[in-house]
Short mmCIF file of C-alpha atoms in Angstrom, two decimals:
data_model
loop_
_atom_site.label_atom_id
_atom_site.label_comp_id
_atom_site.label_asym_id
_atom_site.label_seq_id
_atom_site.Cartn_x
_atom_site.Cartn_y
_atom_site.Cartn_z
CA UNK A 894 -112.09 -15.14 143.56
CA UNK A 895 -110.11 -17.09 140.95
CA UNK A 896 -106.86 -17.57 143.17
CA UNK A 897 -108.83 -18.88 145.98
CA UNK A 898 -110.19 -21.39 143.66
CA UNK A 899 -106.96 -22.19 141.89
CA UNK A 900 -105.09 -22.74 145.19
CA UNK A 901 -107.99 -25.30 146.44
CA UNK A 902 -107.79 -27.39 143.72
CA UNK A 903 -104.02 -27.39 143.87
CA UNK A 904 -104.37 -28.78 147.38
CA UNK A 905 -106.93 -31.17 146.29
CA UNK A 906 -104.96 -32.83 143.56
CA UNK A 907 -101.55 -32.77 145.42
CA UNK A 908 -103.18 -34.32 148.41
CA UNK A 909 -104.54 -37.13 146.50
CA UNK A 910 -101.17 -37.52 144.75
CA UNK A 911 -99.34 -37.93 147.63
CA UNK A 912 -101.59 -40.23 149.87
CA UNK A 913 -99.80 -43.30 148.85
CA UNK A 914 -95.81 -43.62 150.51
CA UNK A 915 -93.49 -44.61 147.97
CA UNK A 916 -92.53 -47.31 150.53
CA UNK A 917 -96.03 -48.83 150.69
CA UNK A 918 -96.46 -52.46 149.83
CA UNK A 919 -99.46 -50.87 147.68
CA UNK A 920 -97.43 -48.75 145.55
CA UNK A 921 -95.39 -51.82 144.30
CA UNK A 922 -98.55 -53.35 142.67
CA UNK A 923 -99.52 -49.77 141.25
CA UNK A 924 -100.82 -50.04 137.75
CA UNK A 925 -99.35 -46.37 137.06
CA UNK A 926 -96.01 -47.23 137.89
CA UNK A 927 -93.29 -45.03 139.37
CA UNK A 928 -94.11 -42.28 141.63
CA UNK A 929 -92.61 -39.73 138.89
CA UNK A 930 -95.16 -40.61 136.55
CA UNK A 931 -97.82 -40.06 139.37
CA UNK A 932 -96.57 -36.45 139.77
CA UNK A 933 -96.18 -35.91 135.86
CA UNK A 934 -99.92 -36.84 135.81
CA UNK A 935 -100.96 -34.73 138.55
CA UNK A 936 -99.40 -31.68 136.97
CA UNK A 937 -101.08 -32.24 134.17
CA UNK A 938 -104.50 -32.29 135.86
CA UNK A 939 -103.71 -29.21 137.70
CA UNK A 940 -103.13 -27.44 134.42
CA UNK A 941 -106.48 -29.07 133.34
CA UNK A 942 -108.37 -27.67 136.39
CA UNK A 943 -106.93 -24.56 136.30
CA UNK A 944 -108.35 -23.86 132.90
CA UNK A 945 -111.73 -24.58 134.27
CA UNK A 946 -111.69 -20.91 135.68
CA UNK A 947 -111.75 -19.29 131.99
CA UNK A 948 -114.02 -22.02 130.59
CA UNK A 949 -116.80 -21.87 133.34
CA UNK A 950 -117.05 -18.11 134.50
CA UNK A 951 -119.82 -19.33 136.89
CA UNK A 952 -119.07 -20.46 140.38
CA UNK A 953 -121.49 -23.21 140.56
CA UNK A 954 -120.39 -24.44 137.49
CA UNK A 955 -116.60 -24.40 138.58
CA UNK A 956 -117.60 -26.11 141.59
CA UNK A 957 -119.25 -29.03 139.93
CA UNK A 958 -116.54 -29.41 137.51
CA UNK A 959 -113.89 -29.60 140.29
CA UNK A 960 -115.64 -32.34 141.88
CA UNK A 961 -115.65 -34.33 138.67
CA UNK A 962 -111.97 -33.69 138.47
CA UNK A 963 -111.24 -34.69 142.02
CA UNK A 964 -113.35 -37.60 141.54
CA UNK A 965 -111.55 -38.63 138.15
CA UNK A 966 -108.35 -38.09 139.91
CA UNK A 967 -108.88 -39.98 143.10
CA UNK A 968 -110.38 -43.01 141.45
CA UNK A 969 -107.34 -43.24 138.92
CA UNK A 970 -104.90 -43.24 141.46
CA UNK A 971 -106.59 -45.33 144.64
CA UNK A 972 -104.69 -48.28 145.72
CA UNK A 973 -106.73 -50.91 144.16
CA UNK A 974 -108.87 -50.94 140.86
CA UNK A 975 -111.91 -48.86 141.50
CA UNK A 976 -115.34 -51.26 141.35
CA UNK A 977 -117.91 -48.48 141.98
CA UNK A 978 -117.91 -44.69 141.77
CA UNK A 979 -119.01 -44.76 145.15
CA UNK A 980 -115.55 -46.20 146.22
CA UNK A 981 -113.41 -43.50 147.64
CA UNK A 982 -110.09 -44.86 148.67
CA UNK A 983 -109.08 -42.59 151.55
CA UNK A 984 -108.93 -44.83 154.79
CA UNK A 985 -106.85 -47.94 155.01
CA UNK A 986 -109.64 -49.82 155.60
CA UNK A 987 -112.21 -50.30 152.93
CA UNK A 988 -115.45 -52.30 152.03
CA UNK A 989 -116.43 -53.65 148.86
CA UNK A 990 -119.72 -51.68 148.18
CA UNK A 991 -120.55 -53.64 145.31
CA UNK A 992 -121.37 -56.63 147.02
CA UNK A 993 -124.88 -58.16 146.92
CA UNK A 994 -126.91 -57.00 149.95
CA UNK A 995 -129.69 -59.32 150.92
CA UNK A 996 -133.23 -58.05 151.01
CA UNK A 997 -133.90 -59.74 154.13
CA UNK A 998 -132.06 -58.45 157.46
CA UNK A 999 -132.36 -59.86 160.85
CA UNK A 1000 -133.97 -57.30 162.85
CA UNK A 1001 -135.80 -58.05 166.22
CA UNK A 1002 -139.59 -57.81 166.69
CA UNK A 1003 -139.85 -54.36 167.79
CA UNK A 1004 -137.46 -52.72 165.24
CA UNK A 1005 -135.01 -50.24 166.21
CA UNK A 1006 -135.74 -46.47 167.20
CA UNK A 1007 -133.33 -44.11 165.14
CA UNK A 1008 -133.06 -40.34 166.39
CA UNK A 1009 -131.66 -38.06 163.66
CA UNK A 1010 -130.49 -34.70 165.63
CA UNK A 1011 -129.46 -32.19 163.25
CA UNK A 1012 -131.57 -32.90 160.05
CA UNK A 1013 -129.43 -30.23 157.77
CA UNK A 1014 -127.36 -31.63 154.71
CA UNK A 1015 -125.65 -34.06 156.12
CA UNK A 1016 -128.02 -35.46 158.74
CA UNK A 1017 -130.68 -35.23 156.34
CA UNK A 1018 -129.29 -37.35 153.94
CA UNK A 1019 -127.93 -40.23 156.08
CA UNK A 1020 -131.43 -40.34 157.80
CA UNK A 1021 -132.94 -40.45 154.84
CA UNK A 1022 -130.86 -43.18 153.43
CA UNK A 1023 -131.35 -45.15 156.69
CA UNK A 1024 -135.09 -44.23 156.53
CA UNK A 1025 -135.45 -45.86 153.07
CA UNK A 1026 -133.14 -49.09 154.19
CA UNK A 1027 -135.78 -49.72 156.94
CA UNK A 1028 -138.99 -48.61 155.23
CA UNK A 1029 -140.35 -52.01 154.93
CA UNK A 1030 -139.27 -53.08 158.64
CA UNK A 1031 -140.46 -51.94 162.22
CA UNK A 1032 -137.52 -49.78 162.54
CA UNK A 1033 -138.57 -46.07 162.87
CA UNK A 1034 -136.21 -43.33 162.09
CA UNK A 1035 -137.29 -39.75 163.61
CA UNK A 1036 -135.89 -36.49 162.78
CA UNK A 1037 -135.06 -33.48 165.05
CA UNK A 1038 -135.97 -30.35 162.76
CA UNK A 1039 -136.55 -26.79 163.56
CA UNK A 1040 -138.48 -23.57 162.13
CA UNK A 1041 -139.12 -23.55 158.31
CA UNK A 1042 -137.37 -26.82 157.57
CA UNK A 1043 -139.89 -28.33 160.24
CA UNK A 1044 -142.87 -26.58 158.57
CA UNK A 1045 -141.86 -27.50 154.99
CA UNK A 1046 -141.14 -30.99 155.74
CA UNK A 1047 -144.28 -31.91 157.78
CA UNK A 1048 -146.21 -30.65 154.75
CA UNK A 1049 -144.22 -31.84 151.87
CA UNK A 1050 -141.66 -34.61 153.11
CA UNK A 1051 -137.94 -34.41 152.33
CA UNK A 1052 -136.63 -34.85 148.80
CA UNK A 1053 -133.00 -36.07 148.14
CA UNK A 1054 -131.53 -35.51 144.72
CA UNK A 1055 -128.47 -37.89 144.75
CA UNK A 1056 -126.22 -39.02 141.97
CA UNK A 1057 -126.74 -42.50 143.72
CA UNK A 1058 -130.17 -42.21 142.82
CA UNK A 1059 -133.16 -39.79 144.34
CA UNK A 1060 -135.61 -40.65 146.87
CA UNK A 1061 -138.02 -39.02 149.06
CA UNK A 1062 -139.80 -39.43 152.05
CA UNK A 1063 -143.54 -38.49 152.27
CA UNK A 1064 -145.01 -36.33 154.69
CA UNK A 1065 -147.30 -39.01 155.92
CA UNK A 1066 -144.56 -41.18 156.68
CA UNK A 1067 -142.13 -38.61 158.06
CA UNK A 1068 -141.76 -38.51 161.61
CA UNK A 1069 -140.39 -34.74 162.32
CA UNK A 1070 -140.23 -33.32 165.84
CA UNK A 1071 -139.44 -29.75 166.71
CA UNK A 1072 -137.71 -30.59 170.13
CA UNK A 1073 -135.88 -33.59 171.50
CA UNK A 1074 -138.33 -33.79 174.38
CA UNK A 1075 -141.19 -34.18 171.84
CA UNK A 1076 -139.39 -36.98 170.16
CA UNK A 1077 -138.94 -38.63 173.47
CA UNK A 1078 -142.38 -38.37 174.70
CA UNK A 1079 -143.66 -39.98 171.53
CA UNK A 1080 -141.28 -43.03 172.33
CA UNK A 1081 -142.56 -43.27 175.81
CA UNK A 1082 -146.36 -43.08 174.12
CA UNK A 1083 -145.42 -45.89 171.78
CA UNK A 1084 -143.60 -48.05 174.45
CA UNK A 1085 -144.77 -50.65 176.93
CA UNK A 1086 -143.20 -49.19 179.87
CA UNK A 1087 -142.85 -52.61 181.47
CA UNK A 1088 -141.00 -53.83 178.70
CA UNK A 1089 -137.32 -53.54 179.47
CA UNK A 1090 -135.23 -52.18 176.86
CA UNK A 1091 -137.82 -49.99 175.21
CA UNK A 1092 -136.29 -46.49 174.23
CA UNK A 1093 -134.38 -44.97 171.59
CA UNK A 1094 -131.64 -47.22 170.27
CA UNK A 1095 -129.34 -44.90 168.16
CA UNK A 1096 -128.94 -41.26 168.29
CA UNK A 1097 -127.32 -39.95 164.95
CA UNK A 1098 -125.85 -36.31 165.76
CA UNK A 1099 -124.98 -34.20 162.72
CA UNK A 1100 -125.00 -30.68 164.06
CA UNK A 1101 -122.11 -28.22 163.43
CA UNK A 1102 -119.00 -28.42 165.62
CA UNK A 1103 -119.80 -25.10 166.73
CA UNK A 1104 -122.94 -26.62 168.43
CA UNK A 1105 -120.71 -28.86 170.25
CA UNK A 1106 -121.55 -27.44 174.01
CA UNK A 1107 -125.42 -27.58 173.17
CA UNK A 1108 -125.12 -31.49 172.45
CA UNK A 1109 -125.06 -33.23 176.00
CA UNK A 1110 -128.33 -31.17 176.93
CA UNK A 1111 -129.86 -31.29 173.55
CA UNK A 1112 -129.78 -35.52 173.19
CA UNK A 1113 -130.25 -36.10 177.03
CA UNK A 1114 -133.95 -36.82 176.66
CA UNK A 1115 -133.14 -39.38 174.14
CA UNK A 1116 -130.66 -41.29 175.77
CA UNK A 1117 -130.52 -44.17 178.34
CA UNK A 1118 -127.91 -46.76 179.25
CA UNK A 1119 -128.85 -48.88 176.22
CA UNK A 1120 -128.25 -45.83 173.73
CA UNK A 1121 -125.70 -45.47 171.39
CA UNK A 1122 -124.64 -42.15 169.99
CA UNK A 1123 -123.10 -41.61 166.42
CA UNK A 1124 -121.56 -38.31 166.20
CA UNK A 1125 -120.84 -37.20 162.51
CA UNK A 1126 -119.12 -33.91 163.24
CA UNK A 1127 -115.95 -32.57 161.86
CA UNK A 1128 -113.16 -32.03 164.26
CA UNK A 1129 -111.27 -33.82 167.41
CA UNK A 1130 -114.64 -33.59 169.38
CA UNK A 1131 -115.10 -36.95 171.23
CA UNK A 1132 -113.07 -36.36 174.39
CA UNK A 1133 -114.62 -32.97 174.89
CA UNK A 1134 -118.06 -34.61 174.62
CA UNK A 1135 -117.31 -37.69 176.85
CA UNK A 1136 -116.33 -35.06 179.58
CA UNK A 1137 -119.14 -32.76 179.03
CA UNK A 1138 -121.51 -35.94 179.15
CA UNK A 1139 -119.83 -37.46 182.14
CA UNK A 1140 -120.06 -33.92 184.19
CA UNK A 1141 -123.76 -33.53 183.35
CA UNK A 1142 -124.31 -37.08 184.52
CA UNK A 1143 -122.39 -36.59 187.60
CA UNK A 1144 -124.16 -33.44 188.32
CA UNK A 1145 -127.13 -35.49 189.01
CA UNK A 1146 -125.25 -37.67 191.37
CA UNK A 1147 -125.11 -40.62 188.75
CA UNK A 1148 -121.99 -42.61 187.34
CA UNK A 1149 -121.20 -43.00 183.72
CA UNK A 1150 -122.24 -40.55 180.73
CA UNK A 1151 -125.88 -41.64 180.38
CA UNK A 1152 -125.50 -43.63 177.07
CA UNK A 1153 -124.16 -47.12 176.08
CA UNK A 1154 -121.09 -45.97 173.44
CA UNK A 1155 -120.27 -43.05 171.71
CA UNK A 1156 -119.09 -43.36 168.20
CA UNK A 1157 -117.35 -40.74 165.80
CA UNK A 1158 -118.42 -40.48 162.48
CA UNK A 1159 -116.31 -39.02 159.37
CA UNK A 1160 -118.60 -38.16 156.23
CA UNK A 1161 -116.84 -37.96 152.85
CA UNK A 1162 -119.58 -36.33 151.29
CA UNK A 1163 -120.57 -33.33 149.27
CA UNK A 1164 -124.37 -32.68 150.03
CA UNK A 1165 -126.33 -29.36 150.23
CA UNK A 1166 -129.65 -28.21 151.77
CA UNK A 1167 -130.75 -26.13 148.89
CA UNK A 1168 -133.88 -25.10 150.72
CA UNK A 1169 -136.19 -26.37 153.24
CA UNK A 1170 -136.83 -30.09 152.71
CA UNK A 1171 -134.48 -30.30 149.56
CA UNK A 1172 -131.20 -31.83 149.77
CA UNK A 1173 -128.78 -32.04 146.83
CA UNK A 1174 -126.18 -35.02 147.16
CA UNK A 1175 -123.87 -34.39 144.28
CA UNK A 1176 -120.54 -36.51 145.43
CA UNK A 1177 -119.17 -39.05 147.95
CA UNK A 1178 -121.20 -40.24 150.82
CA UNK A 1179 -118.86 -42.66 152.52
CA UNK A 1180 -118.87 -43.04 155.86
CA UNK A 1181 -116.36 -43.86 158.39
CA UNK A 1182 -116.94 -44.55 162.21
CA UNK A 1183 -114.97 -45.42 165.18
CA UNK A 1184 -115.64 -45.83 168.69
CA UNK A 1185 -114.80 -43.14 170.94
CA UNK A 1186 -116.34 -44.44 174.30
CA UNK A 1187 -117.84 -47.83 175.31
CA UNK A 1188 -119.36 -48.67 178.87
CA UNK A 1189 -118.57 -52.11 178.33
CA UNK A 1190 -114.83 -51.50 177.40
CA UNK A 1191 -112.11 -52.22 180.07
CA UNK A 1192 -109.76 -49.62 181.25
CA UNK A 1193 -107.07 -48.98 178.42
CA UNK A 1194 -109.59 -50.28 175.79
CA UNK A 1195 -111.78 -48.03 173.20
CA UNK A 1196 -114.33 -50.51 172.26
CA UNK A 1197 -115.49 -54.35 172.23
CA UNK A 1198 -116.58 -56.22 169.58
CA UNK A 1199 -120.16 -55.78 170.36
CA UNK A 1200 -119.83 -52.21 169.75
CA UNK A 1201 -118.03 -52.85 166.18
CA UNK A 1202 -121.01 -55.35 165.38
CA UNK A 1203 -123.74 -52.86 166.76
CA UNK A 1204 -122.75 -50.21 164.21
CA UNK A 1205 -121.98 -52.73 161.21
CA UNK A 1206 -125.66 -53.99 161.73
CA UNK A 1207 -126.99 -50.65 161.98
CA UNK A 1208 -125.88 -49.58 158.40
CA UNK A 1209 -125.77 -52.91 156.78
CA UNK A 1210 -129.06 -52.63 155.02
CA UNK A 1211 -128.01 -49.08 153.58
CA UNK A 1212 -124.57 -50.09 152.51
CA UNK A 1213 -125.50 -50.23 148.60
CA UNK A 1214 -126.11 -46.28 148.90
CA UNK A 1215 -123.82 -45.42 151.93
CA UNK A 1216 -120.50 -47.05 151.51
CA UNK A 1217 -119.24 -47.94 155.19
CA UNK A 1218 -116.06 -48.32 156.86
CA UNK A 1219 -115.28 -49.48 160.41
CA UNK A 1220 -112.32 -47.20 161.56
CA UNK A 1221 -110.42 -49.29 164.40
CA UNK A 1222 -108.45 -46.08 165.34
CA UNK A 1223 -110.77 -43.14 165.75
CA UNK A 1224 -107.97 -40.53 166.13
CA UNK A 1225 -106.38 -42.10 162.73
CA UNK A 1226 -109.93 -41.46 161.18
CA UNK A 1227 -110.28 -38.04 162.43
CA UNK A 1228 -107.04 -36.82 161.24
CA UNK A 1229 -107.76 -38.06 157.81
CA UNK A 1230 -110.86 -36.47 157.60
CA UNK A 1231 -109.61 -33.22 158.62
CA UNK A 1232 -106.93 -33.22 155.79
CA UNK A 1233 -109.78 -34.28 153.34
CA UNK A 1234 -111.66 -31.30 154.72
CA UNK A 1235 -108.76 -28.68 153.92
CA UNK A 1236 -108.86 -28.56 150.02
CA UNK A 1237 -112.72 -28.52 149.90
CA UNK A 1238 -113.24 -26.18 152.85
CA UNK A 1239 -112.24 -23.31 150.51
CA UNK A 1240 -115.35 -23.81 148.24
CA UNK A 1241 -117.86 -25.20 150.74
CA UNK A 1242 -119.20 -24.63 154.11
#
């Protein structure tokens, strides 16, 4: 309804207007001056946005107009001058997305094996960007798909329409599997069983938060003591996941949780799966990641430098299309992401 739309937009712009404390050292350098002026301009944007309801009667047109207004507002009031439309200043730690990315990246001879579990709007987008970045290397990006999405993609591939540049994965180059067991069997067939370290290096899980209980069993065929798991899911889910994976591992008389590390991913993105195999990326795309569990960390520590380096190396070839931030405090990052979700949840899933 129009009331829901107006309330959602009001929450959005007010959050962006107040995300910098007046006492912040960044505020003193702000090119917009006193905080009162910021609030006045916020009110002007609210009034302009509310007018959208009468100008655009269709929900689809209103949604895209909201995104444009919020993007303009966010970039205007970011802590530092915006150098790219992909820069969205939400987290305290940012990276320069406009830096030159070297064409050649150091990779091991075998290359990595990356499993995308949950190939919906978010999983398919980030998986496709990783596939694009590693296409000319020995690294393999595999997708776990189901039902009509699997049927369509194996025939026609994955098509991504993005404001950061369209791309597609042709069906003959797409590694798609209907079960994680099939994916694990494929890796075993392609591996030299006598070679240490063979297996899946990364599992990127992008399921709905309501599917958290199914994650340990679903990814179990894909994980080993050398596998790192990245969870791109909403909510404070990491503690529960670590507990469930530990219990599952202990039930078999084994120590640990069955993988090398678990990361929490916060995706600031507007992405929709329009139909099987069709992904529409209309806004954002920034990914912030922190460590939830590390088998190498000492008691009291969450992570070690090797964990940070591993995730940075994974996304380094893709940062021209996926702005990436390492979040040293995962709880802080999760809190920011939940706040960011609040205004958008009223007009999206």
